[in-house]
PDB file of C-alpha atoms and ligand atoms in Angstrom:
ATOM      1  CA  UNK A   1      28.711  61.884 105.537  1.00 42.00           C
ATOM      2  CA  UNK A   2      28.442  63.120 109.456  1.00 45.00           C
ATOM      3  CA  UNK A   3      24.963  64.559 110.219  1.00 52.00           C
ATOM      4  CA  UNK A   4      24.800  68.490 110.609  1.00 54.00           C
ATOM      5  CA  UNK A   5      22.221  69.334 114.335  1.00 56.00           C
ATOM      6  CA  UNK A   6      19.466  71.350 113.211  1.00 53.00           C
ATOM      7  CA  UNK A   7      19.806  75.133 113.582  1.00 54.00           C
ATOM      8  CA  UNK A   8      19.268  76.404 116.901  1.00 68.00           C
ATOM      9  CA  UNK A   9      16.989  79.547 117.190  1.00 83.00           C
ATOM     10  CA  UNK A  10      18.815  82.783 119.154  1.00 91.00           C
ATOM     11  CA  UNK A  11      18.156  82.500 122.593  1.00 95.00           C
ATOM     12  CA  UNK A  12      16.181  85.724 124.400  1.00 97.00           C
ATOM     13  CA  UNK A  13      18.810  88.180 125.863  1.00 98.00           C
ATOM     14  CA  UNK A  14      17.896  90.684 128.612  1.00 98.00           C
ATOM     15  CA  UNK A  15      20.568  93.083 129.754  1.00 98.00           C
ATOM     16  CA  UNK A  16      20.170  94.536 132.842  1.00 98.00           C
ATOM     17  CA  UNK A  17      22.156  98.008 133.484  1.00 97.00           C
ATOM     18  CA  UNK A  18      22.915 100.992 134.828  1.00 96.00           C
ATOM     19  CA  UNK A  19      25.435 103.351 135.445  1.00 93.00           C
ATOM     20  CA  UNK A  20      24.999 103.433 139.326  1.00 94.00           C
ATOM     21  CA  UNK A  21      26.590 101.186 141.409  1.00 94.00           C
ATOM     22  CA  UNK A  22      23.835  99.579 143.988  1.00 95.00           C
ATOM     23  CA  UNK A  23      20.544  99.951 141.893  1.00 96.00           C
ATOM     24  CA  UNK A  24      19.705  96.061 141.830  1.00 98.00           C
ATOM     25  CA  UNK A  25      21.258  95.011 138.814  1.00 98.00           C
ATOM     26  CA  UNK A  26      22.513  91.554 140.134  1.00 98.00           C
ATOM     27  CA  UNK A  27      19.758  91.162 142.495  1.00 98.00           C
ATOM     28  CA  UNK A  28      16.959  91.155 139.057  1.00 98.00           C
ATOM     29  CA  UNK A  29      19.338  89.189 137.035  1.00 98.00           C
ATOM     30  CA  UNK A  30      19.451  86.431 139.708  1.00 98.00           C
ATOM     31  CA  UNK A  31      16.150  86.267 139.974  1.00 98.00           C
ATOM     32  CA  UNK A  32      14.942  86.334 136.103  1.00 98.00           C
ATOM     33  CA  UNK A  33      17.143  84.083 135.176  1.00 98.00           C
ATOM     34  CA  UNK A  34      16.198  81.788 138.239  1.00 98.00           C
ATOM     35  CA  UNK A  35      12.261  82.782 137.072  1.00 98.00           C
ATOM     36  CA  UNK A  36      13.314  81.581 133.690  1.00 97.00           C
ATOM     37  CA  UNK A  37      14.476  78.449 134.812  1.00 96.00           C
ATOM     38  CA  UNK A  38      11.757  77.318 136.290  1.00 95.00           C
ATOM     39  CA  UNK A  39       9.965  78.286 133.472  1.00 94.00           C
ATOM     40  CA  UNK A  40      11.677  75.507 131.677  1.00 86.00           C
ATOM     41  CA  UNK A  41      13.428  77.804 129.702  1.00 95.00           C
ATOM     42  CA  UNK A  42      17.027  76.791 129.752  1.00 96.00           C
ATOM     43  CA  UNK A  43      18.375  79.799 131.015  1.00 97.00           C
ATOM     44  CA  UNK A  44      21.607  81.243 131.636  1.00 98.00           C
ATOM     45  CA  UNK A  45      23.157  84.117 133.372  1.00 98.00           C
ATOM     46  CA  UNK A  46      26.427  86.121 131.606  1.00 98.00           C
ATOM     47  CA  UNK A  47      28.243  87.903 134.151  1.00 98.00           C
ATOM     48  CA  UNK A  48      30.248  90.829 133.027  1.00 97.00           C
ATOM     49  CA  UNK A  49      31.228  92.559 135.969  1.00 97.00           C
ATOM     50  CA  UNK A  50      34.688  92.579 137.581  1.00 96.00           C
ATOM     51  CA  UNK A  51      33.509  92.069 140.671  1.00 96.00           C
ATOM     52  CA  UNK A  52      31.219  88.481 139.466  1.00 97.00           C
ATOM     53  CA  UNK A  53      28.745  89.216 141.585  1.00 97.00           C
ATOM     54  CA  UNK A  54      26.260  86.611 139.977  1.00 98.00           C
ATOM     55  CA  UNK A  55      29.067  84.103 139.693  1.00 98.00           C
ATOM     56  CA  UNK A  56      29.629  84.339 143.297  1.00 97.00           C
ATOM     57  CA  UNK A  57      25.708  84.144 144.327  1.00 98.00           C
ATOM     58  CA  UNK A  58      25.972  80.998 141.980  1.00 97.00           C
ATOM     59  CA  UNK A  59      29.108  79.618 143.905  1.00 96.00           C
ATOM     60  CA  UNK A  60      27.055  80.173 147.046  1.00 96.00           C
ATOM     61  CA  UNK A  61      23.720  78.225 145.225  1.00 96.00           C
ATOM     62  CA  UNK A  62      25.450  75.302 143.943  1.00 92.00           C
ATOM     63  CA  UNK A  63      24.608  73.270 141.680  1.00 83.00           C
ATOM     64  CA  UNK A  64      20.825  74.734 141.295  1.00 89.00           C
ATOM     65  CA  UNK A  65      20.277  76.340 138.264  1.00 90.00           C
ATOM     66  CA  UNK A  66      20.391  78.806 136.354  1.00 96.00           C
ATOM     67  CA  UNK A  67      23.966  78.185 135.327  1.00 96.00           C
ATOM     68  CA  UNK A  68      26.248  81.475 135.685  1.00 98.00           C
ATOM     69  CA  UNK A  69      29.110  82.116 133.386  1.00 98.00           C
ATOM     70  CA  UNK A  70      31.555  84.993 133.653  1.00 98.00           C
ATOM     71  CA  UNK A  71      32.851  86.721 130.668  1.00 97.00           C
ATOM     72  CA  UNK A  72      34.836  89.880 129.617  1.00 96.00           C
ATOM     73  CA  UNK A  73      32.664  92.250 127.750  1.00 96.00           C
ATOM     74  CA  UNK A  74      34.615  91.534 124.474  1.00 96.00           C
ATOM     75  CA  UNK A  75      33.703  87.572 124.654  1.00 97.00           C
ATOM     76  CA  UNK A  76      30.109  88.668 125.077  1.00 97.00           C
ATOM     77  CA  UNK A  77      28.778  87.279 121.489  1.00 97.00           C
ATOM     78  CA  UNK A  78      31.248  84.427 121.648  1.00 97.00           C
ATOM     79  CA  UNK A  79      29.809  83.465 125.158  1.00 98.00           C
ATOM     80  CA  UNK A  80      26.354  83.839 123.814  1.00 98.00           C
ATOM     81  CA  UNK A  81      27.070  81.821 120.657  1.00 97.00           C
ATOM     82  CA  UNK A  82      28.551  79.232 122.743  1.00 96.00           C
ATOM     83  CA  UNK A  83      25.156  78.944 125.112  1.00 96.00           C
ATOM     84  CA  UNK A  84      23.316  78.887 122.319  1.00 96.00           C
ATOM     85  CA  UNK A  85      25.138  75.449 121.004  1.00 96.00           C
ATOM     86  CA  UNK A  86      24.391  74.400 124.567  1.00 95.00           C
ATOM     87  CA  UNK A  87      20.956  74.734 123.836  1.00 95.00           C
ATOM     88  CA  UNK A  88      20.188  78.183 126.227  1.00 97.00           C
ATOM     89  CA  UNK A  89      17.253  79.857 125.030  1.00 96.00           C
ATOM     90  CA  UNK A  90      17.266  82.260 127.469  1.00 98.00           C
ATOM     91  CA  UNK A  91      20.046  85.196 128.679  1.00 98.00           C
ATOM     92  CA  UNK A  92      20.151  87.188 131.228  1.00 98.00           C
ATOM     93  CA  UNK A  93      23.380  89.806 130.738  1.00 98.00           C
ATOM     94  CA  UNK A  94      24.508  91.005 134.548  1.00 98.00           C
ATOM     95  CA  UNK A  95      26.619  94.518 133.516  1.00 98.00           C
ATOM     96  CA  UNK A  96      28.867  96.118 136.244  1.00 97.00           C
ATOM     97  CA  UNK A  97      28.209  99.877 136.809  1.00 95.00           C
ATOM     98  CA  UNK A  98      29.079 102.951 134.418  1.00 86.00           C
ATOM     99  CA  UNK A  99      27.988 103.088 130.797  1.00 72.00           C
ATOM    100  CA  UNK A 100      31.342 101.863 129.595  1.00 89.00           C
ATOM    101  CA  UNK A 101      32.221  99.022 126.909  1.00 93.00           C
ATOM    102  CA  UNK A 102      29.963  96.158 129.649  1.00 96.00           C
ATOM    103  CA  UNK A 103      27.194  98.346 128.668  1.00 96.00           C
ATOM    104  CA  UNK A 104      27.861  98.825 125.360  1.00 96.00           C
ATOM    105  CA  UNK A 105      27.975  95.072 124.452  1.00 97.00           C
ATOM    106  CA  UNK A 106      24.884  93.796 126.421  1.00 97.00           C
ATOM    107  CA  UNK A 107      22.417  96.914 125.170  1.00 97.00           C
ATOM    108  CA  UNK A 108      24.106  95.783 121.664  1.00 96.00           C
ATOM    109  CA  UNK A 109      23.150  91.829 121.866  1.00 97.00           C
ATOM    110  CA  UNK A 110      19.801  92.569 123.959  1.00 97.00           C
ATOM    111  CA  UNK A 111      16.389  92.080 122.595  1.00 97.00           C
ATOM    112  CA  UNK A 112      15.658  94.085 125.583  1.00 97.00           C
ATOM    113  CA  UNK A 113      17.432  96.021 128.281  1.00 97.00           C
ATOM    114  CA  UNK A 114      16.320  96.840 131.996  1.00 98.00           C
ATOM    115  CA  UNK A 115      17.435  99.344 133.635  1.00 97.00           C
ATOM    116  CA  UNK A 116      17.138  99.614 137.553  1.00 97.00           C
ATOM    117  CA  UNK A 117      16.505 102.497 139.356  1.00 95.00           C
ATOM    118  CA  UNK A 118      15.994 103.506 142.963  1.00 93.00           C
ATOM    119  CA  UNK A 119      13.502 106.842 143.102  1.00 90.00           C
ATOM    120  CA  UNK A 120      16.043 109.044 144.318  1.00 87.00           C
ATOM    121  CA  UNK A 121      17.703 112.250 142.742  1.00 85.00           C
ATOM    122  CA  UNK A 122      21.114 111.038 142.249  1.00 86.00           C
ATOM    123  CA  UNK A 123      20.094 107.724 140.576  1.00 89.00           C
ATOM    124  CA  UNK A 124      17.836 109.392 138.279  1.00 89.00           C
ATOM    125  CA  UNK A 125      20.203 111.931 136.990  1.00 87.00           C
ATOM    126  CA  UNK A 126      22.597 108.843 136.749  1.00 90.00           C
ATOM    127  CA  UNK A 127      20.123 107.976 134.042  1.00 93.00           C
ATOM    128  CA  UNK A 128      21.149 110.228 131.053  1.00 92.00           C
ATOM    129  CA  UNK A 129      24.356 108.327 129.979  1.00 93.00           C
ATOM    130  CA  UNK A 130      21.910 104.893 129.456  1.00 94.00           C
ATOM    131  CA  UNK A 131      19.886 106.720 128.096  1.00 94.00           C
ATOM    132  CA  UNK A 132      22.150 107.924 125.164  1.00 93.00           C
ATOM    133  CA  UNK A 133      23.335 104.328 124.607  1.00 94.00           C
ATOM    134  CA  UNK A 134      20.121 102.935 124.191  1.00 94.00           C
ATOM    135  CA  UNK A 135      19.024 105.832 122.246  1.00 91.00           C
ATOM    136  CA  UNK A 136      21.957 105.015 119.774  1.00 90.00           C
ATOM    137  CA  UNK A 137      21.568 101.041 119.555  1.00 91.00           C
ATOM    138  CA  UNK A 138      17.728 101.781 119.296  1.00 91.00           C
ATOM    139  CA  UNK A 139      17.128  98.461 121.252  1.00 93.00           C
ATOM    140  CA  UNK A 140      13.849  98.711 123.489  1.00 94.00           C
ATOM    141  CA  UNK A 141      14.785  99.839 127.479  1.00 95.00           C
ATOM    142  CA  UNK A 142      12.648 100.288 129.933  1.00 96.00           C
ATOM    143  CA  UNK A 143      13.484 101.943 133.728  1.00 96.00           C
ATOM    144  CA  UNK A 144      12.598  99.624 136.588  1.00 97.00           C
ATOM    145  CA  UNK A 145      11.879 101.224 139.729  1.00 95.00           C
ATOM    146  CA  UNK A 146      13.496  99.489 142.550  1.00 96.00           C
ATOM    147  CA  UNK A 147      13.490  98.962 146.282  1.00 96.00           C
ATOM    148  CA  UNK A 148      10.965 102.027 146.221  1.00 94.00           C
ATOM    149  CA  UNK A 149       9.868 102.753 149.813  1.00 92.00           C
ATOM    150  CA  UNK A 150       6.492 101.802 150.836  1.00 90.00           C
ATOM    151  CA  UNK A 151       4.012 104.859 150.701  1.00 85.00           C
ATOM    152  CA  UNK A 152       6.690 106.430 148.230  1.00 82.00           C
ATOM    153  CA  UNK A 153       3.865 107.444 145.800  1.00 85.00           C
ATOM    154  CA  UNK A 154       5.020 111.111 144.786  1.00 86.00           C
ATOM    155  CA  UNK A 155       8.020 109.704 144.607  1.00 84.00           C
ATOM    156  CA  UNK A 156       7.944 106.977 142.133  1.00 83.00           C
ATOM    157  CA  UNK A 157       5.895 109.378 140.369  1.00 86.00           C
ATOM    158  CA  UNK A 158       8.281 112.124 139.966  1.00 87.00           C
ATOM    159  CA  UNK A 159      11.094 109.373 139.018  1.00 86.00           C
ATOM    160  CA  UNK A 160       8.958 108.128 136.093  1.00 87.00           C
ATOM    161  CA  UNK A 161       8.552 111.756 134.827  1.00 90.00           C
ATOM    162  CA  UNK A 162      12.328 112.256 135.297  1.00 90.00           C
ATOM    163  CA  UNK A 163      12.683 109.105 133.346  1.00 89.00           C
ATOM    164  CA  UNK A 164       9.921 109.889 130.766  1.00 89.00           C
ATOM    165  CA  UNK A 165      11.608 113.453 130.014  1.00 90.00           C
ATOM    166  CA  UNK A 166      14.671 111.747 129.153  1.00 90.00           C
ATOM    167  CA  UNK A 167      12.850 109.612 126.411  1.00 87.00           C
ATOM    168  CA  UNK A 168      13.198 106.322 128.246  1.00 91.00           C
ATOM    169  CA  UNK A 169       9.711 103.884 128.496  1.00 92.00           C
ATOM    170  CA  UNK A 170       9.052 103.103 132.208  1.00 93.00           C
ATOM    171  CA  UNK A 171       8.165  99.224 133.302  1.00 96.00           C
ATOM    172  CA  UNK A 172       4.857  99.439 135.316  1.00 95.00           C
ATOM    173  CA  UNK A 173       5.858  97.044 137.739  1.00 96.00           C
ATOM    174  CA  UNK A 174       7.656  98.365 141.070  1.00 95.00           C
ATOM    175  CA  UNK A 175       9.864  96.423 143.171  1.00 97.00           C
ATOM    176  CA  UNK A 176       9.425  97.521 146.597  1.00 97.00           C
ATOM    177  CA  UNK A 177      12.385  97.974 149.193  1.00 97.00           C
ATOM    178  CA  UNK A 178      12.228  94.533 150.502  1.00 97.00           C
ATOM    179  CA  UNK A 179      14.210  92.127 153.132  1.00 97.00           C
ATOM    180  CA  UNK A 180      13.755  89.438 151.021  1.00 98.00           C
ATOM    181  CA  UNK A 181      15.881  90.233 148.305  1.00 97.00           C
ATOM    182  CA  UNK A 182      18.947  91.297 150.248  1.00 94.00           C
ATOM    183  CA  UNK A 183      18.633  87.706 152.831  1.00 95.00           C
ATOM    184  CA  UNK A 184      17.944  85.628 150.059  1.00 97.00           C
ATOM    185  CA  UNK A 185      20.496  86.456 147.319  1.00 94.00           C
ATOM    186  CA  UNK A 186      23.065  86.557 150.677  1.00 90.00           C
ATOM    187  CA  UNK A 187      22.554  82.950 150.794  1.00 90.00           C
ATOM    188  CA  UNK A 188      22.970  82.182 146.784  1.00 97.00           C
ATOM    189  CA  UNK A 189      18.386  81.614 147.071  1.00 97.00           C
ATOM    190  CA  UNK A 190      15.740  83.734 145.341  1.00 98.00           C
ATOM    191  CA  UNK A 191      13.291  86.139 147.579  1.00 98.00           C
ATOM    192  CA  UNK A 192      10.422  83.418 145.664  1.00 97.00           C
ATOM    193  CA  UNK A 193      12.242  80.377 147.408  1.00 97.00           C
ATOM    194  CA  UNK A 194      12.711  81.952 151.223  1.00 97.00           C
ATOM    195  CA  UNK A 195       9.161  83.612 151.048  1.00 97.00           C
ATOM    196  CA  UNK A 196       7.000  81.978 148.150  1.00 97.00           C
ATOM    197  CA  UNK A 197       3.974  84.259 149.057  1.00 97.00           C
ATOM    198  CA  UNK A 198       6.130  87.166 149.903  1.00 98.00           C
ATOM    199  CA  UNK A 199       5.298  91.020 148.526  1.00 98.00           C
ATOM    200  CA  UNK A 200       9.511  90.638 146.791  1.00 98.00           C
ATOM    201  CA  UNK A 201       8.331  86.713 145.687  1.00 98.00           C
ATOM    202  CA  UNK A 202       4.575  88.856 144.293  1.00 98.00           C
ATOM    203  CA  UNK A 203       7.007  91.712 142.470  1.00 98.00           C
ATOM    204  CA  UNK A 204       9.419  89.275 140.434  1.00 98.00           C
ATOM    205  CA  UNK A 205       6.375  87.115 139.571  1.00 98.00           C
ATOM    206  CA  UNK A 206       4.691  90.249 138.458  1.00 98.00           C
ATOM    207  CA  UNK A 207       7.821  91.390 136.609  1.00 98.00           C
ATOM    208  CA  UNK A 208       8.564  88.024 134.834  1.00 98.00           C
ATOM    209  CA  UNK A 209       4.611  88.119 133.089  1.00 98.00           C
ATOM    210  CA  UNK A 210       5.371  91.596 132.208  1.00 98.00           C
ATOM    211  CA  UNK A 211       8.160  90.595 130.372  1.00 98.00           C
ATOM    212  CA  UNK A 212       7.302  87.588 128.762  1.00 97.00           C
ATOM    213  CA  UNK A 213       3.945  89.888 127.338  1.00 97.00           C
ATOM    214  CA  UNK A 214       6.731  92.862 126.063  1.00 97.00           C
ATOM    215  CA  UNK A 215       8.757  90.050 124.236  1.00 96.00           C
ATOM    216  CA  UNK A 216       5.558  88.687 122.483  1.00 93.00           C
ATOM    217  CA  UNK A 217       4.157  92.033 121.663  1.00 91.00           C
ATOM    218  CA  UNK A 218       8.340  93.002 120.261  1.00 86.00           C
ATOM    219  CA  UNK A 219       8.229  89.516 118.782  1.00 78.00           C
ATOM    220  CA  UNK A 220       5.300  90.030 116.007  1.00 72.00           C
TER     221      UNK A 220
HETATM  222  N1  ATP B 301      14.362  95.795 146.018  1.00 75.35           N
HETATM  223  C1  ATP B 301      15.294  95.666 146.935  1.00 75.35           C
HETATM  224  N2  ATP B 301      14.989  95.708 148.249  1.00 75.35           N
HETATM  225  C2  ATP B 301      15.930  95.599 149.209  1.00 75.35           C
HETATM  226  N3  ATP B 301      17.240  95.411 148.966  1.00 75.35           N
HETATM  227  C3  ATP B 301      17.618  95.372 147.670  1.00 75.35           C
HETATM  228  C4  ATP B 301      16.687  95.488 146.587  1.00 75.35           C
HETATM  229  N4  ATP B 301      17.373  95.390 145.421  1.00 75.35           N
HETATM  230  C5  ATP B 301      18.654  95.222 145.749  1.00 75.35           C
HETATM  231  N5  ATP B 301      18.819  95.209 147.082  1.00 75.35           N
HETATM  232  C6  ATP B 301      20.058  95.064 147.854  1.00 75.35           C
HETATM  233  O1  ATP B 301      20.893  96.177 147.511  1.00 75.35           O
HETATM  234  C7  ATP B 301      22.250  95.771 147.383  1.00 75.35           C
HETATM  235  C8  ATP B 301      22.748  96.089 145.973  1.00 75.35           C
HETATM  236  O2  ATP B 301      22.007  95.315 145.041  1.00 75.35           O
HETATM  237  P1  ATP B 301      22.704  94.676 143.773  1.00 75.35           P
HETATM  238  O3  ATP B 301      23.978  93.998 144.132  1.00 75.35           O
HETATM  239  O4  ATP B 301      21.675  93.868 143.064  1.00 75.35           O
HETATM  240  O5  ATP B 301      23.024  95.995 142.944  1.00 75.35           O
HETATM  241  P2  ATP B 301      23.961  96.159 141.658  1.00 75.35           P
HETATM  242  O6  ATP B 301      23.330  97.200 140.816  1.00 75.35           O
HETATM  243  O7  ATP B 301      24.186  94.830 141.034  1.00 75.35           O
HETATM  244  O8  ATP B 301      25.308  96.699 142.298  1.00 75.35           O
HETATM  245  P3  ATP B 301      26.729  96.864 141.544  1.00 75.35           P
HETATM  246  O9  ATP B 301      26.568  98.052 140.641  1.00 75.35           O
HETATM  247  O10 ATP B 301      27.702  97.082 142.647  1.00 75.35           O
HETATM  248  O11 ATP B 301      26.960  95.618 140.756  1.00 75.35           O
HETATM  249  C9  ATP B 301      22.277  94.289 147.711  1.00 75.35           C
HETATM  250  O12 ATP B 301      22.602  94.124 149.074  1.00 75.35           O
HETATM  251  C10 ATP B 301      20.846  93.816 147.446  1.00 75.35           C
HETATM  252  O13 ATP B 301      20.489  92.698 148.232  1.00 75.35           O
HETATM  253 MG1   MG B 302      25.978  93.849 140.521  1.00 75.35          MG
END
């Protein structure tokens, strides 16, 4: 009689989106999934963009972790199920832009969803059609404002009312418009690992706690 391998518990998924191009999708999946890892989660990244963005930055990394897998939106639960036997615990979903079938799929298999923002008209409006989907999969969102100008205080403010009016929670971390992020992730390297005690390295630390606390509080 062959032994059966104990169950394995779901992993965590996070899907990041949003329907602009630009608005630091890749650039927080990278760098929660690399957070995660060195958490000692075993954490993996699910590319579903065209473009494999992730799985280039990866390519660029080598053979540091987090592992990055690219995957057509349909394979999405398949490629999850499959991590899972690997023993991931932890997903990051990287969508491409435009609430289209890639969005539909991650905001489906996410226990959470983040949705990046930069404080500007255009990219709030850009909002709404996220909105709607996570309205209708009723999984928990949350806006993340990103690479907001320093001193941008009104503004930040005005784009969490924008984002409040359109029913969506707001995360209360900021990431500021920072150097970091675009020379590190350039060189396949988190902002943390170029700058350990820099203001981007402060923000993603500061976002990771915040989102390990949401998933305990969603958890009970
Ligand atoms: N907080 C930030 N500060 C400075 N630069 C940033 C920040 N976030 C992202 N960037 C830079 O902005 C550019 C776009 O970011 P990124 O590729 O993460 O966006 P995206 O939403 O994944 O784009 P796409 O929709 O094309 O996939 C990159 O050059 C990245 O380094
Ligand atoms: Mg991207």
């Amino acid at each position: 009689m062959s032994k059966t391998a104990p169950p394995k518990t779901d992993p965590t998924v996070i899907a990041i989106v949003s329907q602009k191009g630009g608005s630091g999708k890749t650039t927080l999946a990278v760098h929660l999934g690399t957070r995660a890892a060195q958490s000692k989660h075993e954490s993996c990244i699910i590319d579903l963009d065209p473009q494999a963005t992730a799985a280039a930055w990866s390519d660029w990394r080598g053979d540091f972790l987090p592992v990055v897998v690219t995957a057509p939106p349909a394979r999405l639960t398949r490629t999850i199920e499959s991590a899972k036997k690997n023993g991931v615990d932890f997903v990051v979903i990287d969508t491409p832009p435009h609430a289209d079938a890639a969005a539909r799929e991650a905001i489906k298999a996410a226990d959470i969803v983040l949705i990046p923002t930069k404080p500007r008209a255009f990219d709030l409006a850009a909002l709404e059609p996220i909105a709607d989907l996570v309205g209708f999969a009723k999984t928990p969102a949350f806006v993340v404002l990103n690479a907001v100008p320093s001193g941008a205080t009104v503004l930040a403010e005005e784009a969490r009312k924008v984002a409040g009016g359109m029913g969506l929670e707001i995360c209360p971390v900021e990431i500021g418009d920072r150097a970091a992020f675009h020379r590190s992730s350039a060189k396949g390297e988190t902002a943390a690992e170029i700058d350990p005690s820099g203001k981007a390295a402060e923000e993603i630390e500061a976002l990771w706690k915040w989102l390990k606390k949401t998933l305990k509080k969603q958890k009970k």
